[in-house]
Amino acid sequence: MKGMVAFAATLASWAQAVATEEGVDGAALYQQNCASCHGAELEGQPDWRSPGPDGRLPAPPHDATGHTWHHGDDILFRITRDGTAAVVGGGFESDMPGFGDSLGDAKIRAILDYIKSTWPERERAYQRERTQQE
């Protein structure tokens, strides 16, 4: 188990180093690509737990009031890269597109690192546990 934790920490450090080397600013990328739906302050859309008239859920917050921190890194990465519907499957419909073609892996990881950096320690600890369980 310790080996897996060390490996995960090494991967996280490597991803951060790659993002830094490439001059990737996760906060700026979030504002450019995510804030229009998820809010400039990560607050999400109003009534995000209730489907709209089209049956789709509004964009959830990415701050501690939302559920983003309930998911491990792999799920968050795949949702951002491929879109929610592709990851959830089963005919689930979502307005969340995939950003893999337009952003690439390093920029997606930088955005996710930024989002996670805004959470209180309790949420970050829970999310780290979820990541280890994946």
Tab-separated table of C-alpha atoms in Angstrom, residues 28-114:
chain	number	residue	atom	x	y	z
A	28	ALA	CA	-6.013	30.873	-16.221
A	29	LEU	CA	-7.001	27.763	-18.175
A	30	TYR	CA	-9.946	27.235	-15.832
A	31	GLN	CA	-11.131	30.806	-16.427
A	32	GLN	CA	-10.782	30.399	-20.202
A	33	ASN	CA	-12.396	26.967	-20.532
A	34	CYS	CA	-14.530	26.178	-17.495
A	35	ALA	CA	-15.731	29.348	-15.767
A	36	SER	CA	-18.464	30.101	-18.298
A	37	CYS	CA	-20.393	27.077	-16.977
A	38	HIS	CA	-18.852	26.259	-13.587
A	39	GLY	CA	-18.405	29.876	-12.449
A	40	ALA	CA	-15.428	32.178	-12.077
A	41	GLU	CA	-15.330	31.325	-8.362
A	42	LEU	CA	-16.016	27.598	-8.993
A	43	GLU	CA	-19.568	28.150	-7.685
A	44	GLY	CA	-21.431	26.249	-10.420
A	45	GLN	CA	-24.842	27.073	-11.820
A	46	PRO	CA	-27.940	27.715	-9.683
A	47	ASP	CA	-30.005	24.664	-8.745
A	48	TRP	CA	-27.257	22.358	-9.999
A	49	ARG	CA	-28.815	19.345	-8.265
A	50	SER	CA	-32.103	19.641	-10.196
A	51	PRO	CA	-32.485	18.837	-13.898
A	52	GLY	CA	-33.420	21.730	-16.152
A	53	PRO	CA	-36.268	21.710	-18.686
A	54	ASP	CA	-34.088	19.660	-21.051
A	55	GLY	CA	-33.593	16.977	-18.384
A	56	ARG	CA	-29.898	17.752	-18.000
A	57	LEU	CA	-28.256	18.789	-14.771
A	58	PRO	CA	-26.743	22.285	-14.609
A	59	ALA	CA	-22.977	22.553	-14.169
A	60	PRO	CA	-22.037	21.686	-10.580
A	61	PRO	CA	-19.709	23.763	-8.438
A	62	HIS	CA	-16.081	22.727	-8.241
A	63	ASP	CA	-15.614	24.292	-4.824
A	64	ALA	CA	-16.155	22.406	-1.561
A	65	THR	CA	-19.962	22.769	-1.844
A	66	GLY	CA	-20.063	20.527	-4.913
A	67	HIS	CA	-19.240	16.881	-5.487
A	68	THR	CA	-16.087	17.122	-7.614
A	69	TRP	CA	-13.963	16.183	-4.605
A	70	HIS	CA	-15.984	12.966	-4.234
A	71	HIS	CA	-14.238	11.571	-7.328
A	72	GLY	CA	-10.708	10.276	-7.803
A	73	ASP	CA	-8.205	11.768	-10.221
A	74	ASP	CA	-8.802	9.217	-12.977
A	75	ILE	CA	-12.551	9.883	-13.134
A	76	LEU	CA	-12.052	13.656	-13.042
A	77	PHE	CA	-9.445	13.459	-15.781
A	78	ARG	CA	-11.603	11.254	-18.026
A	79	ILE	CA	-14.698	13.435	-17.538
A	80	THR	CA	-12.694	16.519	-18.478
A	81	ARG	CA	-10.971	14.839	-21.416
A	82	ASP	CA	-13.888	12.819	-22.830
A	83	GLY	CA	-17.023	14.516	-21.476
A	84	THR	CA	-19.436	13.348	-18.815
A	85	ALA	CA	-21.752	11.363	-21.110
A	86	ALA	CA	-18.850	9.323	-22.496
A	87	VAL	CA	-17.631	8.418	-19.010
A	88	VAL	CA	-20.999	7.777	-17.363
A	89	GLY	CA	-22.477	5.947	-20.363
A	90	GLY	CA	-25.877	4.297	-20.357
A	91	GLY	CA	-27.453	7.058	-22.428
A	92	PHE	CA	-26.673	9.717	-19.817
A	93	GLU	CA	-26.910	13.182	-21.360
A	94	SER	CA	-24.769	16.091	-20.273
A	95	ASP	CA	-23.759	19.517	-21.476
A	96	MET	CA	-20.189	18.830	-20.292
A	97	PRO	CA	-18.116	18.349	-23.446
A	98	GLY	CA	-14.772	16.629	-23.638
A	99	PHE	CA	-11.750	18.928	-23.810
A	100	GLY	CA	-9.148	16.335	-24.791
A	101	ASP	CA	-8.761	17.563	-28.360
A	102	SER	CA	-8.552	21.240	-27.462
A	103	LEU	CA	-6.511	21.122	-24.249
A	104	GLY	CA	-4.454	17.946	-24.088
A	105	ASP	CA	-3.415	16.010	-21.004
A	106	ALA	CA	-1.009	18.503	-19.375
A	107	LYS	CA	-3.492	21.379	-19.505
A	108	ILE	CA	-6.328	19.213	-18.213
A	109	ARG	CA	-4.151	18.106	-15.294
A	110	ALA	CA	-3.202	21.733	-14.602
A	111	ILE	CA	-6.881	22.717	-14.441
A	112	LEU	CA	-7.671	19.836	-12.103
A	113	ASP	CA	-4.668	20.709	-9.924
A	114	TYR	CA	-5.947	24.290	-9.707
